XYZ file of C-alpha atoms in Angstrom:
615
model
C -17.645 50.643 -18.743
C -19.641 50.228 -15.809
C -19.744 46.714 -13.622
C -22.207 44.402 -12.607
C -22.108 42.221 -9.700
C -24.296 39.484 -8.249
C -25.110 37.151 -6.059
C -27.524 33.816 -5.246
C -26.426 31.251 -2.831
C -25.937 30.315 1.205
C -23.444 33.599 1.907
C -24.306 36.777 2.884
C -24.400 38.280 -0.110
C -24.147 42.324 0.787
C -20.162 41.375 1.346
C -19.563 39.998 -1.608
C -21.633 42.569 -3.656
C -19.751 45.421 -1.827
C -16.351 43.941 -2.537
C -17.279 42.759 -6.000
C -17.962 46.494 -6.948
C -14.913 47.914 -5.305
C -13.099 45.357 -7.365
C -14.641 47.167 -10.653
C -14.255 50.441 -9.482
C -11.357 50.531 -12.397
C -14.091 50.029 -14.904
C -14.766 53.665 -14.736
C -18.355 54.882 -12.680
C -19.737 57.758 -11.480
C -22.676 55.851 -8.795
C -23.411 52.988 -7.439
C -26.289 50.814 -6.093
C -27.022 47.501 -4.470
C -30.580 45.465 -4.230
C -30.887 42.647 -1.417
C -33.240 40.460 -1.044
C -33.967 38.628 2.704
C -36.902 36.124 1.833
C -39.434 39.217 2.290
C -38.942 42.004 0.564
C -36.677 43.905 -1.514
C -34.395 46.368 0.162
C -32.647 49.333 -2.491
C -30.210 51.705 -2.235
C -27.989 53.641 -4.672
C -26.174 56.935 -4.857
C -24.367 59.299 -6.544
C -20.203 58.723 -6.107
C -17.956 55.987 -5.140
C -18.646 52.942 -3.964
C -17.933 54.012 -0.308
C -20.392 56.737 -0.651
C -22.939 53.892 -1.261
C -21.190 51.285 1.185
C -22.097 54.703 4.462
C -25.393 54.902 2.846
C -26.482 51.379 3.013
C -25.552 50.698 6.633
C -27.292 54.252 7.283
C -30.631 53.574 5.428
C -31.491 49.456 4.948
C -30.362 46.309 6.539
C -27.562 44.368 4.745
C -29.318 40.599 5.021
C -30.032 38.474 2.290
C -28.457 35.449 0.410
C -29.393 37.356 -3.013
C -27.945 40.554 -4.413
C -26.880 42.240 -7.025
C -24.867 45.858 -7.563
C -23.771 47.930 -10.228
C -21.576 50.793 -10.877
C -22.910 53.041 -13.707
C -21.430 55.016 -16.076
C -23.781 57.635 -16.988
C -24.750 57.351 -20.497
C -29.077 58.619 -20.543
C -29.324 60.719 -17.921
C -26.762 62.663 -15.775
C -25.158 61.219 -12.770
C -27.405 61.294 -9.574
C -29.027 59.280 -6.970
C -32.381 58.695 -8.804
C -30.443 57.792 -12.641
C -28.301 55.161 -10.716
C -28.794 51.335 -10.635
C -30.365 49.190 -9.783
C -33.666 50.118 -11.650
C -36.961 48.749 -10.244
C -40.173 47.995 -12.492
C -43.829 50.130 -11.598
C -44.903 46.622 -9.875
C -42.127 46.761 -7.777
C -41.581 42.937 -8.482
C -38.720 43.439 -10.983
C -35.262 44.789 -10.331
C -32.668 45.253 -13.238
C -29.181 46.281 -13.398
C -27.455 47.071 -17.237
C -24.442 48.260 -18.776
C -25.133 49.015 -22.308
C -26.881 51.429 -23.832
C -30.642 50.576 -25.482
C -30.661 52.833 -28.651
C -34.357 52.608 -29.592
C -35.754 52.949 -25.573
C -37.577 56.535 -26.676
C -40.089 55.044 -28.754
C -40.505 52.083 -26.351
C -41.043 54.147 -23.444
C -43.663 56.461 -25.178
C -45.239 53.018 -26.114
C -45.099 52.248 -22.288
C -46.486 55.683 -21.026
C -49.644 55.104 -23.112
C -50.228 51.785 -21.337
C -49.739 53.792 -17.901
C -46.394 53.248 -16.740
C -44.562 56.130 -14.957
C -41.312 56.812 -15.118
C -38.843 58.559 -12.372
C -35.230 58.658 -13.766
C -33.974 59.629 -17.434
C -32.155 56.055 -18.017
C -33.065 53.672 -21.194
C -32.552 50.752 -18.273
C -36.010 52.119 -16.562
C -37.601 51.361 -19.738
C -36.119 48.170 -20.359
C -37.722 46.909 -16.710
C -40.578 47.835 -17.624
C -40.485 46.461 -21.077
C -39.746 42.884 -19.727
C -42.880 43.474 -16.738
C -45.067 44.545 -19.647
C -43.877 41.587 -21.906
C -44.408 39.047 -18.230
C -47.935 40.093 -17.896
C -48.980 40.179 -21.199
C -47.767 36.802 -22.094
C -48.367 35.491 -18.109
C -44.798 33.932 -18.911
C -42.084 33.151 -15.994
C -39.335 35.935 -16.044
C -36.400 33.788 -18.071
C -39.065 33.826 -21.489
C -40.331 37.579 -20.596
C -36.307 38.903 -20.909
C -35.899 36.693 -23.984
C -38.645 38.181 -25.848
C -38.416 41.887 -24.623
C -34.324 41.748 -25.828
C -35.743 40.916 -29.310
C -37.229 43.564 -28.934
C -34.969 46.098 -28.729
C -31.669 47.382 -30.202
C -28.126 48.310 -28.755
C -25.652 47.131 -26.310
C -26.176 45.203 -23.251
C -25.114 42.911 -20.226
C -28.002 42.657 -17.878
C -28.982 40.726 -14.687
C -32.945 41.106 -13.831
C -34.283 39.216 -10.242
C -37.855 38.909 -9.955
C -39.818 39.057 -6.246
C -42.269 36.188 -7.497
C -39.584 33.887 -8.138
C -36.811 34.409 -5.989
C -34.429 31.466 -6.299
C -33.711 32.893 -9.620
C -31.602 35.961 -11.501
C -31.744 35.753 -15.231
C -29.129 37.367 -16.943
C -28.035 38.662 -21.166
C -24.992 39.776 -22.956
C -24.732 41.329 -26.172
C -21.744 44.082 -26.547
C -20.585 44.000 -22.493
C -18.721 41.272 -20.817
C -20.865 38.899 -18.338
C -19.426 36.022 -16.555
C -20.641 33.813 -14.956
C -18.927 31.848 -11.637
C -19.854 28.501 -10.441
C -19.671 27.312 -7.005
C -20.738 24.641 -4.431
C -24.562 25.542 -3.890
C -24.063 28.939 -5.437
C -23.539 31.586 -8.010
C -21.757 34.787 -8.796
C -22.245 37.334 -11.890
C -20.001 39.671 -12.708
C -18.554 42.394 -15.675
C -15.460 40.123 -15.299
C -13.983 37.510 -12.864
C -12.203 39.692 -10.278
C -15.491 39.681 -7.782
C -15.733 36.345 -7.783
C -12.164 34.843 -8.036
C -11.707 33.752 -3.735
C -14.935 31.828 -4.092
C -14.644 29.868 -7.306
C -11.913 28.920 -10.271
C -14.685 27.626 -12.258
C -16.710 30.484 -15.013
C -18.400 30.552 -17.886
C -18.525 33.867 -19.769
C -21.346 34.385 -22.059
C -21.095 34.818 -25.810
C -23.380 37.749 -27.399
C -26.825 36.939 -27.895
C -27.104 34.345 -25.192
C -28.558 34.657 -21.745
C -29.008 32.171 -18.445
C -31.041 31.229 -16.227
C -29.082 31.605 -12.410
C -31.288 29.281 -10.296
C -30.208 27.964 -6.833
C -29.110 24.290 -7.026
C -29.627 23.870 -10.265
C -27.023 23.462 -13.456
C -27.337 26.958 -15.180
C -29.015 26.987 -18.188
C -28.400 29.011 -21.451
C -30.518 30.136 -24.213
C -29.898 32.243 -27.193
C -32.588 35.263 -27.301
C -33.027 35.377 -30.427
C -34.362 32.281 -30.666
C -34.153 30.349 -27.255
C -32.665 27.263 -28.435
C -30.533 26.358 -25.495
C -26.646 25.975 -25.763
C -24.238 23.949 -23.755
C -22.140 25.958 -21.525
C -18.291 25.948 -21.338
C -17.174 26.376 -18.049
C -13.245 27.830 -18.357
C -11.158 27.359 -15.409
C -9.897 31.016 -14.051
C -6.330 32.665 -14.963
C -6.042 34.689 -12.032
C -5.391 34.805 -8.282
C -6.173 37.182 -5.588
C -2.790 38.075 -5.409
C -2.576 39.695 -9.023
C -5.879 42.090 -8.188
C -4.187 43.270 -4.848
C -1.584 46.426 -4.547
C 0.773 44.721 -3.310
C 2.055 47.576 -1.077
C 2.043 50.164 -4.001
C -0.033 53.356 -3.409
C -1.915 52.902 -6.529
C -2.351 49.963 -9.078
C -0.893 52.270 -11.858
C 2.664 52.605 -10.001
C 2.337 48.799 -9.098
C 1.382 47.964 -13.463
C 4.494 50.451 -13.971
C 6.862 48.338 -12.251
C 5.307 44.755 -12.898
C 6.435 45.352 -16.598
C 9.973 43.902 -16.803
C 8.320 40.443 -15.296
C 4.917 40.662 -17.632
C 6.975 41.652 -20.612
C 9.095 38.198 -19.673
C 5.477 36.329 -19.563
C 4.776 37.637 -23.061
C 7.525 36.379 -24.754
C 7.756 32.692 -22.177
C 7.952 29.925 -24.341
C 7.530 31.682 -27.539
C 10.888 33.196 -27.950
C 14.329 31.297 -27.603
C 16.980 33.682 -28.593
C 19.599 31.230 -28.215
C 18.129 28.864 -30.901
C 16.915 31.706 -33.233
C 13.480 30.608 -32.972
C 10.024 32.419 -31.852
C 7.369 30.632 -31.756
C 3.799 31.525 -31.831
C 0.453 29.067 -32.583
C -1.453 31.657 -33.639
C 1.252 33.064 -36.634
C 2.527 29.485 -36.855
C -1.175 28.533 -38.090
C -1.870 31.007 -39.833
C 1.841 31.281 -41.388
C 0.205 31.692 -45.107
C -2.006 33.957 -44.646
C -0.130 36.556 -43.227
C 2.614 35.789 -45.843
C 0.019 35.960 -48.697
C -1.199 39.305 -47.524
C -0.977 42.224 -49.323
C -2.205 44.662 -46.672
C -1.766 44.456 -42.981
C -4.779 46.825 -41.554
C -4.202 47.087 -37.467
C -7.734 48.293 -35.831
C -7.416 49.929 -32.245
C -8.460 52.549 -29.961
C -6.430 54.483 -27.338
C -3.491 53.272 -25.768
C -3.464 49.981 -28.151
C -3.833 52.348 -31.013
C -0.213 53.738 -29.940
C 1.214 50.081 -30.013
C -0.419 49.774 -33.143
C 1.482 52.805 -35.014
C 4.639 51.347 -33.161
C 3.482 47.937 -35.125
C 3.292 49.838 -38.306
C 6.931 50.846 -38.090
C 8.357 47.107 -37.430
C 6.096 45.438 -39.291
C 6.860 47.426 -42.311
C 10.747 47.683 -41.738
C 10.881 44.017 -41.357
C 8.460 42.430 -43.027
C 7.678 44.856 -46.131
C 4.349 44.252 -46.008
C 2.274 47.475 -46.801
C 0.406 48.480 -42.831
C -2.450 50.732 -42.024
C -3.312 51.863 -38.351
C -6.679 52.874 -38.200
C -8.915 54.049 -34.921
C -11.757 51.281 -34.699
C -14.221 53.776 -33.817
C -13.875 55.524 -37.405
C -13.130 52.247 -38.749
C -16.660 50.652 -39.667
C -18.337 54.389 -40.904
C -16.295 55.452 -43.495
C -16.942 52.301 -45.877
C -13.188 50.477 -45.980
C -12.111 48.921 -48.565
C -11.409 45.296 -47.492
C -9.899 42.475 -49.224
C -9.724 38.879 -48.896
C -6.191 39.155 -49.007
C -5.848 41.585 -46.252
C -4.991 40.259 -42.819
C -6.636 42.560 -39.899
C -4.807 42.573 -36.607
C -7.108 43.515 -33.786
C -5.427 45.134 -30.619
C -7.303 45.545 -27.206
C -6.237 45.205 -23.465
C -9.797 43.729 -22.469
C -10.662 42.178 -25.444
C -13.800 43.732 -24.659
C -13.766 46.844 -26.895
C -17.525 48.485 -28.594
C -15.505 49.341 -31.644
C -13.088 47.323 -32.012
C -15.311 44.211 -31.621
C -17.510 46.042 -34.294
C -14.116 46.396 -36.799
C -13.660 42.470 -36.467
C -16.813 41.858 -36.982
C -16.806 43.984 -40.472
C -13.842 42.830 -41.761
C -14.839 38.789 -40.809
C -18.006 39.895 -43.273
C -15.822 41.039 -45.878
C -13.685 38.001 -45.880
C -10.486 39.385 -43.837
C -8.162 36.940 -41.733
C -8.358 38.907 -38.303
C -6.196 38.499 -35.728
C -6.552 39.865 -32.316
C -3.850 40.635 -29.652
C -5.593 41.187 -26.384
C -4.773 40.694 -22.860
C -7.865 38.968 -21.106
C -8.439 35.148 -22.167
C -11.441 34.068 -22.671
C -12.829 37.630 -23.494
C -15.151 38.399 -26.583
C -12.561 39.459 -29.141
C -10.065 36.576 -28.453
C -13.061 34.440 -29.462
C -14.463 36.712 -32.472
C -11.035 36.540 -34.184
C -10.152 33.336 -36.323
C -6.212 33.313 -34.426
C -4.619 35.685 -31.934
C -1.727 36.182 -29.088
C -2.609 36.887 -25.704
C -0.276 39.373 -23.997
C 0.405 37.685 -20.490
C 0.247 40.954 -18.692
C -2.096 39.472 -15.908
C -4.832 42.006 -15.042
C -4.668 45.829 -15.426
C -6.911 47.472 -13.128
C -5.103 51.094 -13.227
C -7.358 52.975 -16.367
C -4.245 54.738 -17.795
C -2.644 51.320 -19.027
C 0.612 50.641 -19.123
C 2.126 47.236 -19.115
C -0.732 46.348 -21.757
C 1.296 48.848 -23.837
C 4.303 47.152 -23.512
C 2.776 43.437 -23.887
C 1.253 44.574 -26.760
C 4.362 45.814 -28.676
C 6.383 42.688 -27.390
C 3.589 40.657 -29.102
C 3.888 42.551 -32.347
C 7.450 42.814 -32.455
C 7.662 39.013 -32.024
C 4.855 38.721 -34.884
C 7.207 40.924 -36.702
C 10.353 39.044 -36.174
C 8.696 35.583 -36.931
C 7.177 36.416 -40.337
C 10.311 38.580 -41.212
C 11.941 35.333 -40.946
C 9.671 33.426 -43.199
C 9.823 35.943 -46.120
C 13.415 36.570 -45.876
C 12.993 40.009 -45.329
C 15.331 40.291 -42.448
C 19.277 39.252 -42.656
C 20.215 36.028 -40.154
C 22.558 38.377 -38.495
C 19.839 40.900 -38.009
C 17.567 38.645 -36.632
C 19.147 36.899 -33.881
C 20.320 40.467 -32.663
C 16.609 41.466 -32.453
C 16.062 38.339 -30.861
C 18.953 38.536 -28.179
C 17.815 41.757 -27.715
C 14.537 41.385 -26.860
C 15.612 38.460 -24.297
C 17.452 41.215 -22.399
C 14.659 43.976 -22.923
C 13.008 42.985 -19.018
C 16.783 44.145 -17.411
C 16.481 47.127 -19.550
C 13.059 48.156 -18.303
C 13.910 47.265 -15.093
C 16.632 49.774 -15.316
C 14.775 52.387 -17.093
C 12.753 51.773 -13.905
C 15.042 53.484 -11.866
C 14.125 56.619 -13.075
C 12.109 57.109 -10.983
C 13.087 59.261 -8.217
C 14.453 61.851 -11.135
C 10.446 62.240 -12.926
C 9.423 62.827 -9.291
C 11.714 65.402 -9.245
C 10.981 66.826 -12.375
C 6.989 66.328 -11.918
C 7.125 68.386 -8.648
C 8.383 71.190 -11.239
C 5.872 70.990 -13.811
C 2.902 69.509 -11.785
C 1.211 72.977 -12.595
C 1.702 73.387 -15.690
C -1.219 73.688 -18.159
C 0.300 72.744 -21.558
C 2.624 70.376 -22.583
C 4.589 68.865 -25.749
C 5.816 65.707 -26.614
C 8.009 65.086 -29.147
C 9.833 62.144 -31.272
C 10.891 60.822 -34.274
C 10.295 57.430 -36.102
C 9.685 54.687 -33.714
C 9.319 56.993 -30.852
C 6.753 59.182 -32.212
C 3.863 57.026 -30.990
C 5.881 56.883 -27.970
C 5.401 60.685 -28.112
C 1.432 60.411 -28.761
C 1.661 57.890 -25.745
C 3.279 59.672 -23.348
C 0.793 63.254 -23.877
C -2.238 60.300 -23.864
C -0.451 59.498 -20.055
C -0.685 62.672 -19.137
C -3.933 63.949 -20.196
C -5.839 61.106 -18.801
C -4.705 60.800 -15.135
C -3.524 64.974 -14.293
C -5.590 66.695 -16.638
C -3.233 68.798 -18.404
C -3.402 69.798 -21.739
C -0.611 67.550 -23.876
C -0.258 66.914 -27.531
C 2.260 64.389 -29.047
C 3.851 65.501 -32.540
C 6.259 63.994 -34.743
C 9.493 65.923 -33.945
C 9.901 67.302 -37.335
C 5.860 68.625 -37.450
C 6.663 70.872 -34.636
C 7.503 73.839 -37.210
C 4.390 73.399 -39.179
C 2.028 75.001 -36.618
C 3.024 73.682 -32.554
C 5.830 75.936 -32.548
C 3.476 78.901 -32.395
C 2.956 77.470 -28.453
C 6.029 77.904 -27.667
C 7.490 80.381 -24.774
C 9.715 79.910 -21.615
C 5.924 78.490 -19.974
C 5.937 75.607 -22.282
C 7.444 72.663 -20.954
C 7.976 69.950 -24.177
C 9.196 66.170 -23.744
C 11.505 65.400 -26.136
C 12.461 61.747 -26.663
C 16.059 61.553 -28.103
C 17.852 57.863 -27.589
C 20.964 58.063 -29.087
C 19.587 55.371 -31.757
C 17.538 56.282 -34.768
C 17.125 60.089 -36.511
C 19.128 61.193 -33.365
C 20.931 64.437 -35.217
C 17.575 65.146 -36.870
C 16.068 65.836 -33.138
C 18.777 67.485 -32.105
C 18.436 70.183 -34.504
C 14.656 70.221 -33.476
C 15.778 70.504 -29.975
C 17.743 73.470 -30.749
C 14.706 75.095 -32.766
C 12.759 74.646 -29.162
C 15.510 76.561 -27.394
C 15.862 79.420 -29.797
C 12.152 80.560 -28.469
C 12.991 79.925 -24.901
C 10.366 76.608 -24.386
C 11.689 74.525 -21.703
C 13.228 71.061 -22.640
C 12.749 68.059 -20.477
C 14.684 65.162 -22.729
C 14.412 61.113 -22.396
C 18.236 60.214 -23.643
C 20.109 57.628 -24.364
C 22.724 57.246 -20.810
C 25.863 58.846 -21.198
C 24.369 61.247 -24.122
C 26.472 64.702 -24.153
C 25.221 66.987 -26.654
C 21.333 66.592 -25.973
C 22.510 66.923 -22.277
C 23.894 70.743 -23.122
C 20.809 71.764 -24.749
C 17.988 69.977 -22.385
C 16.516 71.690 -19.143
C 16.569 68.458 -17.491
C 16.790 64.716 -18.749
C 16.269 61.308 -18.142
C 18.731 58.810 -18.848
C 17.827 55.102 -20.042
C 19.441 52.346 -20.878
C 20.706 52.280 -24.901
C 18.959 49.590 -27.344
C 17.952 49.000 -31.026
C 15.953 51.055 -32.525
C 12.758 49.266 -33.231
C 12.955 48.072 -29.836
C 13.156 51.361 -28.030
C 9.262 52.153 -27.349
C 9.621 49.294 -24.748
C 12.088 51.508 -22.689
C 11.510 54.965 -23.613
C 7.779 54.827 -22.467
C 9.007 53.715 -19.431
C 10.125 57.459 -17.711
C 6.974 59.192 -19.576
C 4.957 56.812 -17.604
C 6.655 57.471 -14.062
C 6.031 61.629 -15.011
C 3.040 61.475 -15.623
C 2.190 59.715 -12.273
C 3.685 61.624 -9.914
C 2.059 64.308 -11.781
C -1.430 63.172 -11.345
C -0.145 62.237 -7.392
C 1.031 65.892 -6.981
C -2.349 67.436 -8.189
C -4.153 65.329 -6.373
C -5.919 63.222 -8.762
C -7.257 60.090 -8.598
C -4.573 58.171 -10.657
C -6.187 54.742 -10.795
C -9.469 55.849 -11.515
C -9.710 59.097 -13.336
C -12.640 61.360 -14.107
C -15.031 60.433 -16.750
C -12.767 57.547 -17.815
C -13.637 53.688 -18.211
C -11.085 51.374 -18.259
C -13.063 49.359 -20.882
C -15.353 50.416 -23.314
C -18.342 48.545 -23.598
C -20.532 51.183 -25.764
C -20.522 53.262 -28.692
């Protein structure tokens, strides 16, 4: 959630602060600031909205000079959305300017502490306090800035990635991580800080992204230096070298980045399994399960921890893993994960799933089950990021960056992932025939053509979406491997066109959902011709014995779902387990135009973040 940008070199640096936070804008935000400093004096400004609200306001109200800067986008978390709540956050001096994601659980006390020793307050935010906290810490201790944020951070609990510039020592910004994403970029006589690399990625291939608990001192033409806070013992650095271009954080002509992540997938799903899987010699091949090969084949519980979206690939996991591997699976929501006291074994392998790798709970789930002796395992998209380095093994996706919120391709990165994980240790236990393994295998080879033709689609859920783009409720239905695809598809719609959707297993529908139903109620059945196809068809013909309005995904050249169904979607036939990677494909396509036809804002819906940061 939210986005942090800065700034300290020879540029300009209103440009790059500007740009940076449009480049974030996926992140989820609801105002924006920026804070420029010209060798004089500080110069503020921050509003309510987008980032183009607070681009007009800038040129309207300060000038836009100054080799130092820094800009956020908040999320509103303490305190509702306005101009006054919105970063950055200056200190009663005036000296000390602050921008935070995070949340600071204990600021009430700490600002009551602070009231009694005269400061004033103007906004409702915990980051106010913290400002003020580090000033009050400076003068106390008549300590440079770098010591004053170390010891004020011990200070206090929660989540945070902060970047603090101080008048009275301007060649400087000082800047903390614990729970959000901070990187760090490293250039020729300058430096960049950002919630991730995308600000910063035409200037510099060069990062480093902090680890929790450790902060830096940002000076100008010096090597950066980091500390831990709790203890300030320094630490050496890794600088990485960047995995992206400019090209992949572009449109690319597409109106939005969800329709261009929709249609990057046969090509990112091809990335994912690159080197890893060679059909024609019956081999996949992955370091991290190749490593680990024991411990997953020792375990007697595979526990998956996820939230959202990756929780969907997860219960797809559940399925394979299961069928192929007969190793015993829960799916549990991360968030829920931690509070209700799990029972966790040594012997229990714990696959972590997250498109960012930057997940609040999940990183908290890993972090549990590490305590209680689990093997964890993370599948995540973004290299380098904080759970890919938490886990003891894992499998990045390949999908290249996602900035659309609703995701997408990470879904279908993250089930090629898992079904390769599947296939591989399926192999080792003899679980799965020789004949029934290299069919997965050649399948899977030939799954990119398939989405690519599942692709075309598209001009018939336009059609369909112009339809039901008023609807207010909506159903989705399937059975066994498709029912997450179900859960999926409602999650699609919900998020980017507002409408009300549920996902069911098929078969649930009679035990309370079919009480909705009327010729109003549009329901998405997904029926490929593989799997419990009769079973669905006799649901199906429940749905149009009380007049609700079928709109079926089927298998191409289906006939007898095609006589019951409203309207359908054809896609291209494959094996069971491997039909999520197609079948998502159409529900993702509806559920755009949708959200195009009501006039949302697809990429970056309302009150979403593409990455949560906090609790």
């Amino acid at each position: 959630m939210c986005g942090i940008v800065g700034y300290i070199g020879y540029r300009e640096a209103y440009p790059i602060v500007i740009k940076g936070l449009k480049r974030l804008e996926y992140r989820g935000y609801d105002s924006a600031g920026v804070m420029l400093y010209d060798g004089e004096k500080i110069k503020l400004c921050k509003t309510k909205g987008k980032v183009i609200d607070l681009e007009a306001k800038t040129l309207n109200e300060i000038s836009t000079n100054g080799t130092i800067g820094i800009g956020h986008t908040r999320w509103a978390t303490h305190g509702v959305p306005n101009d006054v709540n919105s970063h950055p956050h200056v200190s009663n001096s005036g000296d000390l300017v602050i921008i935070h994601n995070g949340i600071i659980e204990n600021y009430a006390p700490l600002k009551v502490e602070l009231i009694k020793r005269g400061y004033v307050f103007h906004s409702d935010t915990d980051t106010e306090v913290l400002v003020n906290l580090i000033e009050e810490v400076q003068k106390k201790e008549n300590i440079k800035l770098g010591k004053a944020v170390q010891i004020a951070l011990n200070q206090v609990f929660g989540a945070y990635a902060i970047a603090v510039f101080d008048k009275k020592n301007p060649d400087e910004i000082v800047v903390a991580r614990l729970g959000s994403p901070l990187a760090i970029g490293i250039g020729e006589g300058e430096y960049f800080v950002a919630s991730d690399a995308s600000p910063f990625i035409e200037y510099t291939s060069n990062a480093v992204y902090l680890e929790d608990g450790e902060m830096a001192n940002i000076r100008l033409h010096k090597p950066i230096k980091v500390r831990k806070i709790k203890d300030d013992s320094l630490v050496d650095p890794y600088i990485q070298e960047l995995q992206m271009n400019l090209e992949q954080i572009e449109k690319g002509g597409y109106d939005h980045f969800m329709l261009k992540e929709i249609y990057e997938q046969p090509s990112v799903i091809t990335d994912t399994y690159r080197g890893r899987l060679h059909a024609n010699e019956g081999i996949i091949q992955m370091s991290g399960v190749e490593d680990n090969l024991e411990k997953f084949l020792n375990a007697e519980r595979i526990i998956i921890v996820a939230c959202g979206t990756s929780w969907h690939a997860g219960l797809v996991a559940e399925y394979i893993l299961e069928e192929f591997t007969r190793i015993p699976v829960e799916v549990e929501y991360a968030s829920e994960f931690r509070y209700r006291n799990p029972i966790i074994n040594r012997k229990d392998v714990v696959i972590a799933i997250s498109q960012s790798g930057e997940t609040a709970d999940t990183m908290a789930a890993i972090k549990l089950a590490k305590e209680k002796g689990a093997f964890v395992y993370g599948v995540c998209n973004v290299v380098g990021s904080s759970i890919s380095r938490e886990t003891h093994a894992g499998s990045h996706t390949h999908a290249g960056p996602e900035i659309g919120v609703a995701s997408t391709k990470a879904f279908t990165t993250q089930i090629t992932v898992l079904i390769m994980m599947a296939l591989r240790l399926a192999k080792a236990k003899g679980t799965l025939s020789k004949t029934d393994f290299h069919r997965y295998l050649q399948e899977l080879e030939i799954i990119p053509e398939k989405v690519k033709e599942a692709l075309e689609t598209n001009a018939k859920a336009k059609e369909i979406a112009a339809v039901f783009k008023n609807s207010q409720n909506c159903l989705y239905l399937g059975r066994g491997y498709n029912f997450p695809v179900a859960l999926e598809g409602a999650l699609k719609l919900k998020e980017i066109s507002y409408i009300h959707a549920e996902g069911y297993p098929a078969a649930e529908m009679k035990h309370g959902p079919i009480a909705l139903i009327d010729e109003h109620m549009p329901i998405i059945v997904i029926a490929p011709k593989q799997g419990h196809y009769d079973k669905i068809v006799s649901n199906i013909q429940e749905i149009k014995s009380r007049s609700g309005i079928i709109i079926a995904i089927v298998t191409k050249g289906d006939t007898q779902v095609r006589s019951l169904a409203d309207y359908i979607i054809e896609v291209p036939e494959t094996s069971d387990a491997l039909s999520p990677l197609i079948t998502t494909i159409p529900l993702q396509l509806l559920s755009y135009h949708i959200a195009v036809m009501r006039g949302c804002n697809v990429d970056q819906p309302r009150n979403l973040a593409k990455s949560v940061t906090v609790e």
